[in-house]
Coordinates of C-alpha atoms in Angstrom, one line a residue:
M540 CA 198.3 -11.3 64.9
Y541 CA 199.5 -12.9 61.7
G542 CA 199.1 -10.4 58.8
A543 CA 199.2 -7.5 61.2
Y544 CA 200.2 -4.9 58.7
G545 CA 197.5 -5.6 56.1
H546 CA 194.4 -3.5 55.7
T547 CA 192.1 -5.7 57.8
G548 CA 195.0 -6.7 60.1
R549 CA 195.4 -3.0 61.2
F550 CA 191.7 -2.8 62.2
V551 CA 192.1 -6.1 64.2
V552 CA 195.2 -4.8 66.0
A553 CA 193.4 -1.6 66.9
Q554 CA 190.4 -3.6 68.2
L555 CA 192.6 -5.9 70.2
R556 CA 194.3 -2.9 71.9
D557 CA 190.9 -1.2 72.5
R558 CA 189.8 -4.4 74.3
G559 CA 192.8 -4.6 76.5
F560 CA 194.8 -7.3 74.6
V561 CA 198.5 -7.0 73.9
P562 CA 198.9 -8.0 70.3
V563 CA 202.2 -9.6 69.0
L564 CA 202.7 -8.5 65.4
A565 CA 203.6 -11.2 63.0
G566 CA 203.8 -11.5 59.2
R567 CA 206.0 -12.2 56.3
D568 CA 207.6 -8.8 55.8
A569 CA 209.8 -7.6 58.7
E570 CA 210.1 -4.1 57.3
K571 CA 206.3 -3.6 57.0
L572 CA 205.9 -5.1 60.5
G573 CA 208.4 -2.6 61.9
A574 CA 206.7 0.3 60.2
A575 CA 203.3 -0.7 61.4
A576 CA 204.5 -1.1 65.0
Y577 CA 206.1 2.4 64.8
T578 CA 202.8 3.9 63.6
W579 CA 200.8 2.3 66.4
T580 CA 203.1 3.3 69.1
S581 CA 204.1 6.8 68.0
A582 CA 200.8 8.4 68.7
P583 CA 200.4 10.6 71.8
A584 CA 199.7 8.7 75.0
S585 CA 200.3 5.4 73.2
P586 CA 201.3 2.3 75.3
P587 CA 204.8 0.9 75.0
G588 CA 206.0 -0.6 71.7
L589 CA 204.5 -3.7 70.3
E590 CA 206.6 -6.8 69.8
V591 CA 207.3 -7.7 66.2
R592 CA 207.9 -11.3 65.1
P593 CA 208.5 -11.9 61.4
A594 CA 207.4 -15.3 60.3
S595 CA 206.9 -17.1 57.0
V596 CA 204.3 -19.8 56.2
D597 CA 207.0 -21.9 54.5
D598 CA 209.2 -21.8 57.7
P599 CA 207.4 -23.7 60.5
A600 CA 210.1 -22.8 63.0
S601 CA 209.5 -19.1 62.4
L602 CA 205.8 -19.6 63.0
D603 CA 206.5 -21.5 66.2
R604 CA 208.6 -18.5 67.4
A605 CA 205.9 -16.1 66.4
L606 CA 203.2 -18.0 68.4
A607 CA 205.4 -18.7 71.4
G608 CA 203.7 -17.5 74.6
A609 CA 200.6 -16.3 72.8
D610 CA 197.1 -17.1 74.1
A611 CA 195.5 -17.3 70.6
V612 CA 196.3 -16.4 67.0
I613 CA 194.3 -14.4 64.5
N614 CA 195.2 -14.8 60.8
T615 CA 194.3 -12.0 58.5
A616 CA 197.0 -12.7 55.9
G617 CA 195.6 -13.9 52.5
P618 CA 195.5 -15.7 50.3
F619 CA 194.3 -18.2 52.9
A620 CA 194.8 -21.0 50.5
T621 CA 198.5 -20.4 51.2
T622 CA 198.5 -19.2 54.9
A623 CA 195.6 -21.0 56.7
A624 CA 197.0 -24.5 56.9
P625 CA 200.6 -23.6 58.0
V626 CA 199.3 -21.2 60.7
I627 CA 196.7 -23.7 61.9
E628 CA 199.5 -26.3 62.1
A629 CA 201.5 -23.9 64.2
A630 CA 198.5 -23.1 66.4
L631 CA 198.0 -26.8 67.0
R632 CA 201.7 -27.3 67.9
A633 CA 201.4 -24.3 70.3
G634 CA 198.1 -25.6 71.8
I635 CA 196.3 -22.3 71.2
P636 CA 193.0 -21.3 69.4
Y637 CA 193.1 -20.2 65.8
V638 CA 190.7 -17.7 64.2
D639 CA 190.9 -16.3 60.7
V640 CA 189.0 -13.9 58.4
A641 CA 189.1 -16.0 55.2
A642 CA 186.5 -15.2 52.6
E643 CA 187.9 -17.8 50.2
I644 CA 185.4 -20.6 49.8
E645 CA 188.0 -23.2 48.9
A646 CA 190.3 -22.3 51.8
N647 CA 187.5 -22.6 54.3
L648 CA 186.5 -26.0 52.8
D649 CA 190.1 -27.1 53.2
T650 CA 190.1 -26.1 56.9
F651 CA 187.0 -28.1 57.7
A652 CA 188.1 -31.1 55.6
H653 CA 191.8 -31.3 56.8
F654 CA 191.6 -30.2 60.4
A655 CA 188.1 -31.2 61.8
D656 CA 189.2 -34.6 63.2
R657 CA 192.6 -33.5 64.4
A658 CA 191.3 -30.4 66.2
R659 CA 188.4 -32.3 67.8
A660 CA 190.8 -35.0 69.1
A661 CA 193.1 -32.4 70.5
G662 CA 190.3 -30.4 72.1
A663 CA 191.5 -27.4 69.9
V664 CA 189.3 -24.5 68.7
I665 CA 189.6 -23.4 65.0
V666 CA 187.2 -20.8 63.7
P667 CA 187.5 -20.0 60.0
A668 CA 185.7 -17.1 58.2
M669 CA 185.2 -15.2 61.4
A670 CA 184.6 -12.0 59.4
F671 CA 182.0 -10.0 57.4
Y672 CA 181.8 -12.8 54.8
G673 CA 181.1 -16.2 56.3
G674 CA 180.9 -15.1 59.9
L675 CA 178.3 -12.4 60.1
G676 CA 175.9 -14.1 57.7
D677 CA 176.2 -17.3 59.6
L678 CA 175.5 -15.6 62.9
L679 CA 172.4 -13.9 61.4
A680 CA 171.2 -17.2 59.8
T681 CA 171.6 -19.0 63.1
A682 CA 169.8 -16.3 65.0
A683 CA 167.0 -16.4 62.4
M684 CA 166.6 -20.1 62.7
G685 CA 165.9 -19.8 66.4
D686 CA 164.1 -23.0 67.5
W687 CA 163.9 -24.4 64.1
T688 CA 166.0 -27.6 63.7
A689 CA 165.8 -27.4 59.9
A690 CA 164.8 -25.1 57.1
D691 CA 164.2 -25.5 53.4
E692 CA 166.4 -22.7 52.1
A693 CA 168.3 -19.6 53.2
D694 CA 169.2 -16.5 51.2
I695 CA 171.8 -14.0 52.3
A696 CA 171.6 -10.7 50.4
Y697 CA 174.5 -8.2 50.6
G698 CA 173.4 -4.7 50.1
L699 CA 176.7 -2.9 49.7
S700 CA 176.8 0.7 48.6
G701 CA 180.0 -0.3 46.7
W702 CA 183.1 -2.4 47.1
H703 CA 186.6 -1.0 46.8
P704 CA 188.6 -4.2 47.2
T705 CA 192.0 -4.3 49.0
P706 CA 195.0 -5.8 47.2
G707 CA 194.5 -8.9 49.4
T708 CA 190.9 -9.3 48.3
R709 CA 192.0 -9.2 44.6
T710 CA 194.8 -11.7 45.2
A711 CA 192.5 -14.1 47.1
G712 CA 189.9 -13.8 44.3
T713 CA 192.5 -14.7 41.7
V714 CA 193.6 -17.7 43.6
S715 CA 190.0 -18.9 44.1
R716 CA 189.1 -18.5 40.4
E717 CA 192.2 -20.4 39.4
R718 CA 191.4 -23.2 41.8
R719 CA 187.9 -23.6 40.4
G720 CA 189.0 -23.2 36.8
G721 CA 186.9 -20.0 36.4
R722 CA 183.7 -21.9 37.3
R723 CA 181.1 -20.6 39.8
M724 CA 179.8 -22.4 42.8
R725 CA 176.5 -23.0 44.5
F726 CA 175.1 -24.9 47.5
T727 CA 172.0 -26.8 46.5
G728 CA 170.6 -30.2 47.3
G729 CA 172.7 -30.3 50.4
R730 CA 176.0 -30.1 48.6
L731 CA 178.4 -27.7 46.8
E732 CA 178.6 -27.9 43.1
Y733 CA 180.4 -26.2 40.3
H734 CA 178.5 -24.7 37.4
D735 CA 179.0 -22.5 34.3
D736 CA 175.7 -20.7 34.3
R737 CA 175.7 -17.0 33.5
P738 CA 175.0 -14.7 36.5
M739 CA 171.4 -13.7 36.9
L740 CA 170.2 -10.2 37.8
L741 CA 167.4 -10.2 40.4
K742 CA 165.5 -7.7 42.4
W743 CA 165.9 -7.9 46.1
A744 CA 163.6 -6.1 48.6
F745 CA 166.0 -4.9 51.3
P746 CA 164.6 -3.2 54.4
E747 CA 164.1 0.5 54.1
P748 CA 165.7 2.9 53.6
L749 CA 167.7 0.7 51.1
G750 CA 164.6 -0.7 49.5
V751 CA 164.4 -2.7 46.3
R752 CA 167.8 -3.1 44.6
E753 CA 169.2 -5.1 41.7
V754 CA 171.5 -7.9 42.9
V755 CA 173.6 -10.5 41.1
G756 CA 171.9 -13.7 42.1
E757 CA 174.0 -16.6 43.5
F758 CA 177.1 -14.4 43.9
T759 CA 178.5 -17.1 46.1
M760 CA 180.4 -16.2 49.2
A761 CA 181.9 -18.0 52.2
D762 CA 178.4 -18.4 53.8
V763 CA 177.8 -21.4 51.6
V764 CA 180.5 -23.2 53.7
T765 CA 179.8 -21.8 57.2
V766 CA 176.0 -22.0 57.3
P767 CA 175.6 -25.6 56.0
S768 CA 178.4 -26.8 58.3
H769 CA 176.0 -26.8 61.2
L770 CA 172.5 -25.8 60.0
S771 CA 170.3 -28.3 58.3
I772 CA 169.5 -26.2 55.2
P773 CA 169.8 -27.9 51.8
A774 CA 169.9 -24.7 49.8
V775 CA 172.0 -21.6 50.8
R776 CA 172.3 -18.7 48.3
T777 CA 174.1 -15.4 48.6
H778 CA 173.5 -12.4 46.4
M779 CA 175.4 -9.1 45.9
T780 CA 174.2 -5.7 44.9
T781 CA 175.3 -5.0 41.3
E782 CA 177.1 -1.8 42.3
A783 CA 179.4 -3.8 44.5
A784 CA 179.8 -6.6 42.0
T785 CA 180.7 -4.1 39.3
D786 CA 183.3 -2.4 41.5
L787 CA 184.9 -5.7 42.4
A788 CA 185.1 -6.8 38.7
A789 CA 186.6 -3.6 37.5
S790 CA 190.4 -3.6 37.5
D791 CA 190.6 0.1 38.0
T792 CA 188.5 0.3 41.2
P793 CA 190.8 1.8 43.8
A794 CA 191.4 0.3 47.2
P795 CA 189.4 1.6 50.1
T796 CA 190.4 5.0 51.6
A797 CA 189.9 6.3 55.1
A798 CA 186.9 8.7 55.6
D799 CA 187.1 9.0 59.4
G800 CA 189.6 9.0 62.2
N801 CA 189.3 5.3 62.7
G802 CA 190.4 4.6 59.2
R803 CA 187.0 3.3 58.0
S804 CA 185.8 4.0 54.4
D805 CA 182.4 5.6 53.7
Q806 CA 181.1 2.3 52.3
T807 CA 177.9 1.1 53.9
F808 CA 176.3 -2.3 54.0
V809 CA 173.0 -4.1 54.9
V810 CA 173.1 -7.9 55.3
D811 CA 169.6 -9.3 54.9
V812 CA 169.2 -13.0 55.8
V813 CA 165.9 -14.9 55.1
V814 CA 165.4 -18.5 56.1
R815 CA 162.2 -20.4 55.0
S816 CA 160.6 -23.5 56.3
G817 CA 157.3 -24.7 54.9
G818 CA 155.0 -21.7 54.9
A819 CA 157.0 -19.6 57.3
E820 CA 159.8 -17.2 56.8
R821 CA 162.2 -15.6 59.3
R822 CA 164.4 -12.6 58.6
A823 CA 167.5 -11.2 60.4
V824 CA 169.1 -7.9 59.3
A825 CA 172.3 -6.2 60.2
S826 CA 173.7 -2.9 58.8
G827 CA 176.8 -0.9 59.3
R828 CA 179.9 0.7 57.7
D829 CA 183.0 -0.7 56.1
I830 CA 183.1 -4.5 55.5
Y831 CA 186.8 -4.7 56.3
A832 CA 186.6 -2.7 59.5
V833 CA 183.7 -4.6 60.9
S834 CA 185.6 -7.9 60.5
A835 CA 187.8 -6.7 63.4
P836 CA 185.2 -6.8 66.2
L837 CA 183.9 -10.1 64.8
A838 CA 187.3 -11.7 65.1
V839 CA 188.3 -10.1 68.4
E840 CA 184.9 -10.9 70.0
A841 CA 185.4 -14.5 68.9
V842 CA 188.9 -14.7 70.5
E843 CA 187.6 -13.2 73.8
R844 CA 184.8 -15.6 74.0
I845 CA 187.0 -18.6 73.4
L846 CA 189.5 -17.5 76.0
T847 CA 186.8 -16.8 78.6
G848 CA 185.2 -20.2 78.2
R849 CA 182.2 -19.2 76.1
A850 CA 182.8 -21.5 73.2
R851 CA 180.2 -24.2 72.8
T852 CA 182.3 -26.8 71.1
V853 CA 185.8 -27.7 70.1
G854 CA 187.2 -28.6 66.7
V855 CA 186.7 -26.7 63.5
A856 CA 183.5 -24.7 63.8
S857 CA 181.8 -21.7 62.2
A858 CA 180.7 -18.7 64.2
G859 CA 177.0 -19.7 64.5
E860 CA 177.9 -23.2 65.8
I861 CA 180.5 -22.3 68.4
F862 CA 178.9 -19.2 69.8
D863 CA 175.5 -18.1 71.1
A864 CA 174.5 -16.3 67.9
P865 CA 172.0 -13.8 69.3
D866 CA 174.2 -12.9 72.2
F867 CA 177.2 -12.5 70.0
L868 CA 175.3 -10.2 67.6
R869 CA 174.2 -8.1 70.6
A870 CA 177.8 -7.7 71.6
L871 CA 178.6 -6.2 68.2
S872 CA 176.1 -3.3 68.8
P873 CA 178.8 -0.6 68.9
H874 CA 179.8 -1.7 65.4
I875 CA 176.6 -2.8 63.7
S876 CA 172.9 -2.1 63.9
L877 CA 170.5 -5.0 64.3
E878 CA 166.8 -5.4 63.6
P879 CA 164.7 -7.9 65.6
V880 CA 164.2 -11.2 63.9
Q881 CA 160.9 -11.1 62.2
E882 CA 158.7 -14.0 61.2
R883 CA 155.8 -14.1 58.7
T884 CA 153.7 -16.6 56.8
V885 CA 154.3 -16.9 53.1
S886 CA 152.2 -18.5 50.5

């Protein structure tokens, strides 16, 4: 676990332990790693202490020591523009699978561009964006496609009750904005493009009880990388409820706070995915609580499936390509609620 003491990393470590894995805690700050390890092992009836291995992305030897003897590595340490490539390189040297929770569009593009050929040649498995953004939407879009081999367009609408970003989310957002010079991105005509258009406010009809909500149209997230990486859909759009977009944009929005014994916040979400082909439309919907907490079962389920031989391919692959999407989503039932895929005819 690289980034084990971060907000999402703590959820992943807890999920790993719940599933019977023995996580090795790695990250840049030895003091924070030690404090996190003490917290996890000081509770009543807790298993023996967890091993701590400090490692820096600018010190390859320290990463090699951190990954020595591990079966896989999960990277939750952003910004991924800085951490993804060095940790992937270390995973390739160690001959183990790599999974991350990157929501940074550019970092995910870099992973596909720089490692696809090498990973395929080595028979290695690299799964970027195995998280709420990028992973869950891709699984839902893949499940909605079903037997379709192509579609005309896909919309992924995020119905968040709010968004209290972690410091890591804010840092990653800053890095992404700097890399794209403040411009926005969209996936249209089968390719990603930069643009300076002003955000549009739209009305999106989420399933009840959420209902019709205002969203920021083309609030582009990592799904515009993961979905087109394996599905033949020339236009992929993501939208975000204005409440969440406003929270994210405000500098004084606090970080998420725990509202239950598992550390989850009281934020709720609905992910509504609609794919269209000709006169037909298919819809897949998932709902749950806390976008950071739900990234943990996504990443850990991915690792378990890779290690038990249930990956469909090798190389760099998104969630929907490498796993059986409907089966994977069903496995998440303790953490998310799913609605059956629905199809209807549209004019």
